[in-house]
Coordinates of C-alpha atoms and ligand atoms in Angstrom, one line a residue:
M1 CA 114.7 141.1 97.4
T2 CA 111.0 141.8 97.5
S3 CA 109.1 138.6 97.5
S4 CA 105.4 138.4 97.2
L5 CA 105.7 135.8 100.0
A6 CA 106.9 138.5 102.4
N7 CA 103.9 140.9 102.2
T8 CA 100.2 140.7 102.7
E9 CA 99.3 140.2 99.0
K10 CA 97.4 137.1 98.1
R11 CA 99.8 134.2 97.7
Y12 CA 99.5 131.4 95.2
L13 CA 100.4 127.8 95.7
F14 CA 101.0 125.4 92.7
I15 CA 101.2 121.8 93.8
K16 CA 101.8 118.8 91.6
T17 CA 101.3 115.3 92.9
Y18 CA 102.9 112.1 91.5
G19 CA 102.5 108.5 92.7
C20 CA 100.1 106.8 95.1
Q21 CA 97.1 107.9 97.1
M22 CA 99.4 108.5 100.1
N23 CA 100.9 111.3 98.2
V24 CA 97.5 112.7 97.3
Y25 CA 96.7 112.7 101.0
D26 CA 100.0 114.4 101.8
S27 CA 99.4 117.1 99.2
N28 CA 96.0 117.8 100.7
R29 CA 97.5 118.1 104.1
M30 CA 100.2 120.4 102.8
T31 CA 97.4 122.6 101.4
D32 CA 95.7 122.5 104.8
I33 CA 98.9 123.7 106.4
L34 CA 99.4 126.5 103.9
T35 CA 95.8 127.8 103.7
P36 CA 96.0 129.6 107.1
L37 CA 99.2 131.4 105.8
G38 CA 97.1 132.9 103.0
F39 CA 97.9 130.6 100.2
E40 CA 95.4 129.9 97.5
I41 CA 95.7 127.0 95.0
T42 CA 96.5 127.9 91.4
E43 CA 97.1 125.7 88.4
D44 CA 98.9 128.5 86.7
L45 CA 102.6 128.3 87.2
E46 CA 103.1 131.9 86.2
K47 CA 101.1 133.1 89.2
A48 CA 102.7 130.7 91.7
D49 CA 104.6 132.1 94.7
L50 CA 105.3 128.6 95.9
A51 CA 105.5 125.5 93.7
I52 CA 105.6 122.1 95.4
Y53 CA 106.4 118.9 93.5
N54 CA 105.3 116.0 95.6
T55 CA 107.3 113.2 94.1
C56 CA 107.2 109.4 93.7
H57 CA 110.3 107.2 93.5
I58 CA 108.7 103.8 92.9
R59 CA 110.0 103.3 89.3
E60 CA 112.7 105.1 87.4
K61 CA 110.2 106.8 85.1
A62 CA 108.3 108.3 88.0
S63 CA 111.4 110.0 89.5
E64 CA 112.7 111.1 86.1
K65 CA 109.4 113.0 85.5
L66 CA 110.4 115.3 88.3
Y67 CA 113.5 116.6 86.5
S68 CA 111.6 117.4 83.4
D69 CA 109.0 119.3 85.4
L70 CA 111.7 121.2 87.2
G71 CA 113.2 122.2 83.9
R72 CA 109.8 123.5 83.0
V73 CA 109.3 125.6 86.1
K74 CA 112.8 127.2 86.0
P75 CA 111.9 129.9 83.4
F76 CA 108.9 131.0 85.4
K77 CA 111.0 131.5 88.5
K78 CA 113.6 133.4 86.4
K79 CA 110.9 135.7 85.1
K80 CA 109.6 136.4 88.6
I81 CA 113.1 137.3 89.8
E82 CA 113.6 139.6 86.8
N83 CA 110.4 141.4 87.9
G84 CA 111.8 141.9 91.4
K85 CA 109.8 139.0 93.0
D86 CA 110.5 135.4 93.7
M87 CA 109.0 132.0 93.5
L88 CA 109.9 129.3 96.0
I89 CA 110.3 125.8 94.6
A90 CA 110.0 122.8 96.8
V91 CA 110.5 119.2 96.1
A92 CA 108.6 116.9 98.6
G93 CA 107.8 113.2 98.8
C94 CA 109.7 110.0 98.1
T95 CA 112.2 111.1 95.5
A96 CA 113.1 114.0 97.9
Q97 CA 113.7 111.5 100.7
A98 CA 115.7 109.1 98.6
E99 CA 117.9 111.5 96.7
G100 CA 117.5 115.0 98.1
G101 CA 121.1 115.9 97.6
E102 CA 121.0 114.8 94.0
V103 CA 117.8 116.9 93.4
M104 CA 119.7 120.0 94.7
R105 CA 122.7 119.2 92.6
R106 CA 120.7 118.7 89.4
A107 CA 118.4 121.6 90.0
P108 CA 120.2 124.1 92.2
Y109 CA 117.4 126.7 91.8
V110 CA 115.2 124.5 94.0
D111 CA 114.8 126.1 97.4
M112 CA 113.5 123.3 99.7
V113 CA 113.7 119.6 99.6
F114 CA 111.9 117.6 102.2
G115 CA 110.6 114.0 102.7
P116 CA 107.2 112.6 103.5
Q117 CA 107.8 112.7 107.3
S118 CA 108.9 116.4 107.4
Y119 CA 106.2 118.5 105.7
Q120 CA 104.5 119.4 109.0
N121 CA 107.5 121.9 109.3
L122 CA 106.5 123.7 106.1
P123 CA 105.8 127.1 107.6
E124 CA 109.1 127.1 109.4
M125 CA 111.0 125.9 106.2
I126 CA 109.3 128.7 104.2
A127 CA 110.3 131.3 106.7
R128 CA 113.9 130.0 106.7
A129 CA 114.0 130.0 103.0
M130 CA 112.8 133.6 102.8
R131 CA 115.3 134.7 105.5
E132 CA 118.1 133.1 103.6
K133 CA 117.1 134.7 100.4
E134 CA 116.6 138.2 101.9
T135 CA 120.1 138.3 103.2
R136 CA 121.4 138.1 99.6
D137 CA 122.6 141.3 97.9
N138 CA 121.6 140.2 94.5
P139 CA 118.5 138.3 93.5
A140 CA 119.7 135.0 92.0
L141 CA 118.3 131.8 90.7
R142 CA 120.3 129.9 93.3
G143 CA 117.9 128.2 95.7
A144 CA 117.8 128.6 99.5
G145 CA 119.4 125.2 100.1
I146 CA 117.0 123.8 102.7
L147 CA 117.2 120.0 103.0
N148 CA 115.0 118.2 105.5
V149 CA 114.9 114.4 105.1
D150 CA 114.8 113.4 108.8
F151 CA 112.5 110.7 110.1
P152 CA 111.4 112.7 113.2
T153 CA 110.8 110.8 116.5
Q154 CA 107.5 112.6 116.9
P155 CA 105.1 111.3 114.2
K156 CA 104.0 114.1 111.8
F157 CA 100.4 113.3 112.4
D158 CA 100.6 114.8 115.9
D159 CA 101.6 118.2 114.4
L160 CA 99.2 118.4 111.4
P161 CA 96.3 120.8 111.6
E162 CA 92.7 119.6 111.5
M163 CA 91.5 118.7 108.0
N164 CA 89.6 121.7 107.0
K165 CA 88.4 121.2 103.4
V166 CA 87.3 118.3 101.3
E167 CA 86.7 118.4 97.5
G168 CA 83.5 116.4 96.8
A169 CA 82.1 113.7 99.0
S170 CA 85.1 111.3 99.0
A171 CA 88.2 111.6 101.2
F172 CA 91.4 109.7 102.1
L173 CA 92.2 109.1 105.7
S174 CA 95.7 108.0 106.4
I175 CA 95.8 105.4 109.3
Q176 CA 99.2 103.7 108.8
E177 CA 102.4 104.7 107.1
G178 CA 105.8 103.2 106.3
C179 CA 106.9 99.6 105.8
D180 CA 109.2 97.1 107.4
K181 CA 108.8 94.4 104.8
F182 CA 111.7 95.2 102.5
C183 CA 110.6 93.5 99.4
H184 CA 113.7 93.2 97.3
F185 CA 112.5 95.5 94.5
C186 CA 111.0 98.3 96.6
V187 CA 112.1 101.7 97.8
V188 CA 109.2 102.4 100.1
P189 CA 110.8 101.2 103.4
Y190 CA 113.6 103.7 102.6
T191 CA 111.5 106.6 101.6
R192 CA 108.6 106.4 104.1
G193 CA 110.5 104.8 107.0
A194 CA 109.4 102.3 109.5
E195 CA 105.8 101.1 109.9
Y196 CA 103.7 103.3 112.1
S197 CA 100.0 103.0 113.0
R198 CA 98.1 106.0 114.2
P199 CA 96.3 105.6 117.5
V200 CA 92.6 104.9 117.2
K201 CA 91.7 108.2 118.9
S202 CA 93.5 110.3 116.4
V203 CA 92.0 108.3 113.5
M204 CA 88.5 108.7 115.0
D205 CA 89.0 112.4 115.5
D206 CA 89.8 112.8 111.8
A207 CA 86.9 110.5 110.8
R208 CA 84.5 112.7 112.8
R209 CA 85.9 115.8 111.1
L210 CA 85.4 114.2 107.7
S211 CA 81.9 113.2 108.6
D212 CA 81.2 116.8 109.7
L213 CA 82.6 118.0 106.4
G214 CA 80.0 115.9 104.5
V215 CA 82.2 113.1 103.4
K216 CA 80.2 110.0 102.2
E217 CA 83.0 107.8 101.0
V218 CA 86.1 107.3 103.2
T219 CA 89.2 105.4 102.0
L220 CA 91.6 104.3 104.7
L221 CA 95.2 104.6 103.6
G222 CA 98.5 102.9 104.4
Q223 CA 101.4 101.5 102.5
N224 CA 100.4 98.3 104.3
V225 CA 97.1 99.3 105.6
N226 CA 96.1 95.9 106.9
A227 CA 99.3 95.8 109.0
Y228 CA 97.4 98.4 111.1
H229 CA 97.6 97.9 114.8
G230 CA 96.6 101.2 116.4
A231 CA 96.6 101.9 120.2
T232 CA 93.1 101.7 121.6
L233 CA 91.3 104.7 123.1
D234 CA 92.2 103.7 126.7
G235 CA 95.8 102.9 125.6
S236 CA 95.4 99.3 127.0
G237 CA 96.0 97.5 123.7
E238 CA 95.8 97.6 120.0
I239 CA 93.1 96.9 117.4
P240 CA 93.5 95.5 113.9
L241 CA 92.1 97.0 110.7
G242 CA 88.9 94.9 110.6
Q243 CA 87.9 96.2 114.0
L244 CA 88.8 99.8 113.0
I245 CA 86.6 99.4 110.0
Q246 CA 83.7 98.4 112.3
E247 CA 84.3 101.5 114.3
I248 CA 84.5 103.8 111.3
A249 CA 81.3 102.3 109.9
E250 CA 79.4 103.6 113.0
F251 CA 79.4 107.1 111.5
D252 CA 76.0 107.4 109.8
Q253 CA 77.3 109.9 107.4
F254 CA 79.7 107.4 105.8
E255 CA 78.0 105.3 103.2
I256 CA 81.1 103.7 101.5
I257 CA 84.3 102.5 103.2
R258 CA 87.4 101.4 101.3
Y259 CA 91.0 100.7 102.3
I260 CA 94.2 100.4 100.3
T261 CA 96.9 98.9 100.0
S262 CA 96.9 95.5 101.7
H263 CA 99.7 92.9 101.9
P264 CA 98.7 89.2 101.7
N265 CA 100.7 88.3 104.8
D266 CA 98.8 90.8 106.9
V267 CA 95.4 89.5 106.2
T268 CA 93.8 88.5 109.5
Q269 CA 90.5 86.8 110.3
D270 CA 88.9 90.0 111.6
L271 CA 89.5 91.7 108.1
I272 CA 87.7 88.8 106.4
E273 CA 84.9 89.1 109.0
A274 CA 84.6 92.8 108.3
H275 CA 83.9 92.0 104.7
R276 CA 81.2 89.6 105.8
D277 CA 79.6 91.9 108.4
V278 CA 80.1 95.5 107.4
K279 CA 77.7 96.3 104.5
K280 CA 79.3 99.7 103.9
L281 CA 82.7 98.1 103.2
S282 CA 83.1 97.9 99.4
P283 CA 83.3 94.3 98.1
Y284 CA 86.5 95.1 96.4
L285 CA 90.0 94.3 97.5
H286 CA 93.4 95.4 96.0
L287 CA 95.6 92.6 97.1
P288 CA 99.0 92.8 95.2
V289 CA 100.7 89.5 94.6
Q290 CA 103.5 90.7 92.2
S291 CA 104.2 87.3 90.7
G292 CA 102.6 83.9 90.3
S293 CA 105.9 81.9 90.7
N294 CA 106.9 80.6 94.1
R295 CA 110.5 80.9 93.1
I296 CA 110.1 84.6 92.2
L297 CA 107.9 85.3 95.2
K298 CA 110.8 84.0 97.4
A299 CA 113.4 86.0 95.5
M300 CA 111.3 89.1 96.0
N301 CA 111.1 88.5 99.7
R302 CA 107.3 88.4 99.7
K303 CA 107.3 85.6 102.2
H304 CA 104.2 83.7 101.0
T305 CA 103.4 81.2 98.3
R306 CA 100.9 81.2 95.5
N307 CA 98.8 78.6 97.2
E308 CA 98.6 80.7 100.4
Y309 CA 97.4 83.6 98.2
F310 CA 94.7 81.4 96.6
K311 CA 93.6 80.4 100.0
L312 CA 93.1 84.0 101.0
I313 CA 91.1 84.7 97.9
D314 CA 88.8 81.8 98.7
Q315 CA 88.3 83.0 102.2
F316 CA 87.3 86.4 101.1
R317 CA 85.0 85.0 98.5
D318 CA 83.3 82.7 101.1
A319 CA 82.8 85.7 103.4
R320 CA 81.5 88.1 100.7
P321 CA 80.5 86.3 97.5
D322 CA 80.2 89.5 95.4
I323 CA 83.8 90.5 96.2
A324 CA 86.2 91.3 93.3
F325 CA 89.9 91.6 93.3
S326 CA 92.6 93.8 91.9
S327 CA 96.4 93.4 92.1
D328 CA 99.8 94.6 91.1
F329 CA 102.3 92.6 89.1
I330 CA 106.0 93.1 88.5
I331 CA 107.1 91.6 85.1
G332 CA 110.7 90.7 84.5
F333 CA 112.0 90.6 88.0
P334 CA 115.7 89.5 88.0
G335 CA 115.9 85.8 87.3
E336 CA 112.3 85.4 86.0
S337 CA 112.2 82.4 83.6
D338 CA 109.7 81.6 80.9
Q339 CA 108.2 79.1 83.4
D340 CA 107.9 81.8 86.1
H341 CA 106.2 84.0 83.6
R342 CA 103.7 81.2 82.7
D343 CA 103.1 80.7 86.4
T344 CA 102.1 84.4 86.6
L345 CA 99.7 84.0 83.7
D346 CA 98.3 80.9 85.4
L347 CA 97.8 82.7 88.7
I348 CA 95.9 85.5 86.9
R349 CA 93.7 82.9 85.2
H350 CA 93.1 81.1 88.5
V351 CA 92.0 84.2 90.4
G352 CA 90.2 86.2 87.7
Y353 CA 90.7 89.9 88.4
A354 CA 88.3 92.8 88.0
Q355 CA 91.3 94.8 86.9
A356 CA 95.0 95.0 87.9
Y357 CA 98.2 97.0 87.4
S358 CA 101.3 95.6 85.8
F359 CA 104.7 97.1 85.6
K360 CA 108.0 96.2 84.0
Y361 CA 110.5 95.6 86.8
S362 CA 112.5 98.9 87.3
M363 CA 116.0 98.8 89.0
R364 CA 115.9 101.0 92.1
P365 CA 119.2 102.1 93.5
G366 CA 119.9 100.7 97.0
T367 CA 117.5 97.8 96.8
P368 CA 118.8 94.2 96.8
A369 CA 117.3 93.2 93.4
A370 CA 119.1 96.1 91.6
S371 CA 122.4 94.4 92.2
S372 CA 121.3 91.0 90.9
E373 CA 123.4 89.7 88.0
F374 CA 120.3 88.1 86.5
Q375 CA 118.5 91.2 85.1
I376 CA 116.0 90.5 82.3
E377 CA 116.5 92.0 78.9
E378 CA 114.2 94.9 78.0
A379 CA 112.7 93.1 74.9
V380 CA 111.7 90.1 77.1
K381 CA 110.1 92.3 79.7
V382 CA 108.1 94.1 76.9
Q383 CA 106.9 90.8 75.5
R384 CA 105.9 89.4 78.8
L385 CA 104.2 92.6 79.9
S386 CA 102.1 92.6 76.8
E387 CA 101.0 89.1 77.4
V388 CA 100.1 89.8 81.0
Q389 CA 98.2 93.0 80.0
A390 CA 96.3 91.3 77.2
L391 CA 95.1 88.7 79.7
L392 CA 94.2 91.3 82.4
D393 CA 92.3 93.3 79.7
E394 CA 90.4 90.3 78.7
Q395 CA 89.4 89.7 82.4
K396 CA 88.5 93.3 82.9
M397 CA 86.1 93.2 79.9
A398 CA 84.6 89.9 81.1
F399 CA 84.1 91.4 84.6
N400 CA 82.5 94.6 83.1
Q401 CA 80.1 92.4 81.1
K402 CA 79.2 90.5 84.2
C403 CA 78.2 93.7 85.9
V404 CA 75.5 94.4 83.3
G405 CA 72.1 93.8 84.8
Q406 CA 73.4 94.2 88.4
E407 CA 72.3 96.9 90.9
M408 CA 75.2 98.8 92.4
T409 CA 75.7 101.7 94.8
V410 CA 77.3 104.6 93.0
L411 CA 78.8 107.8 94.4
F412 CA 78.3 110.5 91.7
E413 CA 81.3 112.8 91.3
R414 CA 80.9 115.1 88.4
K415 CA 79.2 116.1 85.2
A416 CA 80.3 113.9 82.3
R417 CA 81.2 115.2 78.9
H418 CA 77.9 114.3 77.4
E419 CA 75.0 116.7 78.0
G420 CA 72.8 115.6 81.0
Q421 CA 75.2 112.8 82.0
L422 CA 76.9 112.3 85.3
S423 CA 79.9 110.2 86.1
G424 CA 80.5 108.2 89.3
R425 CA 82.2 105.2 90.7
S426 CA 81.0 101.7 91.2
P427 CA 82.0 99.6 94.3
Y428 CA 84.6 98.1 92.0
M429 CA 86.0 101.5 91.0
Q430 CA 84.7 101.4 87.5
S431 CA 83.5 104.7 86.1
V432 CA 79.7 104.7 85.8
Y433 CA 77.8 107.0 83.4
V434 CA 74.1 107.8 83.8
Q435 CA 71.6 110.4 82.6
A436 CA 70.7 112.1 85.8
N437 CA 70.1 115.5 87.4
E438 CA 73.1 117.4 88.6
R439 CA 71.6 117.4 92.1
L440 CA 72.9 113.8 92.4
I441 CA 76.5 115.1 92.3
N442 CA 78.2 114.1 95.6
Q443 CA 75.3 111.8 96.4
V444 CA 75.2 108.0 96.6
A445 CA 72.4 106.3 94.7
P446 CA 71.4 102.8 93.5
V447 CA 72.1 102.3 89.8
R448 CA 71.1 99.5 87.5
I449 CA 74.0 98.7 85.1
V450 CA 72.7 98.5 81.5
G451 CA 75.9 98.5 79.4
C452 CA 79.6 98.4 79.5
G453 CA 82.8 99.3 77.6
N454 CA 86.4 98.3 78.1
N455 CA 86.8 100.9 80.9
S456 CA 83.4 102.0 82.1
L457 CA 79.8 101.1 82.7
T458 CA 76.6 102.8 81.8
G459 CA 73.5 102.7 84.1
E460 CA 70.2 104.0 85.1
V461 CA 69.4 105.5 88.5
I462 CA 66.9 103.3 90.4
I463 CA 64.2 105.5 91.7
T464 CA 63.2 104.6 95.2
D465 CA 60.0 105.6 97.0
N466 CA 61.6 107.4 99.8
Ligands
LIG1 N1 102.7 98.0 99.7 C1 102.2 97.5 98.5 C2 102.9 98.1 97.2 C3 103.3 99.5 97.2 S1 104.2 100.0 95.8 C4 102.5 96.0 98.4 O1 103.2 95.4 99.2 O2 101.9 95.3 97.5 C5 103.1 99.9 94.5 C6 103.4 98.9 93.4 O3 104.5 99.4 92.7 C7 103.9 97.5 93.9 O4 102.8 96.7 94.3 C8 104.7 97.0 92.8 O5 103.9 96.3 91.9 C9 105.2 98.3 92.1 N2 106.6 98.4 92.2 C10 107.3 98.6 93.4 N3 108.6 98.6 93.1 C11 108.8 98.4 91.8 C12 109.9 98.3 90.9 N4 111.1 98.4 91.4 N5 109.7 98.1 89.6 C13 108.4 97.9 89.1 N6 107.3 98.1 89.9 C14 107.5 98.3 91.2
LIG2 FE1 107.2 97.9 99.1 FE2 107.0 95.4 99.8 FE3 106.6 97.3 101.6 FE4 104.8 96.9 99.7 S1 105.3 95.5 101.3 S2 105.7 98.9 100.4 S3 106.1 96.3 98.0 S4 108.5 96.8 100.6
LIG3 FE1 105.6 106.5 95.1 FE2 106.3 107.0 97.6 FE3 103.8 106.3 97.0 S1 107.5 106.0 96.1 S2 104.1 104.9 95.2 S3 104.8 108.1 96.4 S4 105.0 105.7 98.8

């Protein structure tokens, strides 16, 4: 078979990313790996020589999306084969890791399935897939059958190429991966593997690279980013996240530092101090609590109480009075009673969030909660979720209103829909719209907030003398 992958023609890569920021980071890194092989990004499936679906497995809906997208790509591949060419289809990410065999069974035209810890081997997997297909007499829709869901002993970061391209002035930097916490609802420990912190040297090398590429806002990533304990430069010990943030802040080029996602049990004094001392660190913290009921927190295996969570919130507020919080909530976890639900509403009222995500509990195969006999009826979940979301929406609106009149640092990202308007992000991740010159795109500027809506702010750039 003649594949456009085999010759020197331009090759096109279509890549679709589902799920969390870690997947966005991984997709960027896959692109970095493939660019030297001559791949150019396309959003047009018809052109694609390689289509990668970088999947999420966190809730049932997320992983079912994959199968409908695969159904959509199949006719494009078929057409290519009819024209004597081919398209390689790859399924990457957490669904690939959790149910790679099932993906191949349900979509046998998929060529490669590999997990989040194996994509550094992409060039080799592509070569193998092509060899496999070239040995066939007849071109066929049947995939190359490559399955790679190992957790290699050598961390993938050691084999990844240097980051060579950044869109805009904001970038993710992965510093920690995996999770050993095994919350009873969650697939992440099974899909991402054991907790791993990158050594400080390798993080700092990437940070330098991002700074050279003109990045102004860096977001440190990890499934449990504040569990970070990377080996020091001289290998004599380890440093926690708060200290790493201090080191990263030394790069003059970086004006805004963020990190996500934190676990309450891994909050340490040095992180609270970083919020007090590092001006570049955004006064915004995503600190998922999942439930406001001690009984449910225990059943979830979260290993902290609601009062311990409140204490952390107070400590952060003492250290940085303008800090605001966001969270994740799971509604209708097995066994959740009306009282537990009221406790969650009460916790939300007590903390007062800038915004938060809330999800109906979704049964995930292989996790302890999935086999509980106390599953909550769908109608109850729907009702409780709507109550939680109404309260969170109210708090979001109140928070947005509180922002009016304040001065904020905004990184401008793009032109907005309205003529002459730009859109950017506030320290609290709200979209901010201002009338401003396009020259401000990818720049950080002080803005006075003059108005707000449910989901965004409007502002005016503050003209400074220098
Ligand atoms: N490490 C982070 C969360 C990562 S998963 C933490 O510990 O908080 C992102 C969010 O997805 C979780 O915070 C949780 O709210 C949600 N989630 C995970 N598993 C889920 C499930 N089975 N059903 C519904 N939501 C789930
Ligand atoms: Fe999942 Fe819990 Fe680990 Fe977060 S801490 S990734 S919710 S197991
Ligand atoms: Fe989804 Fe995997 Fe992230 S399951 S939320 S893509 S870690």
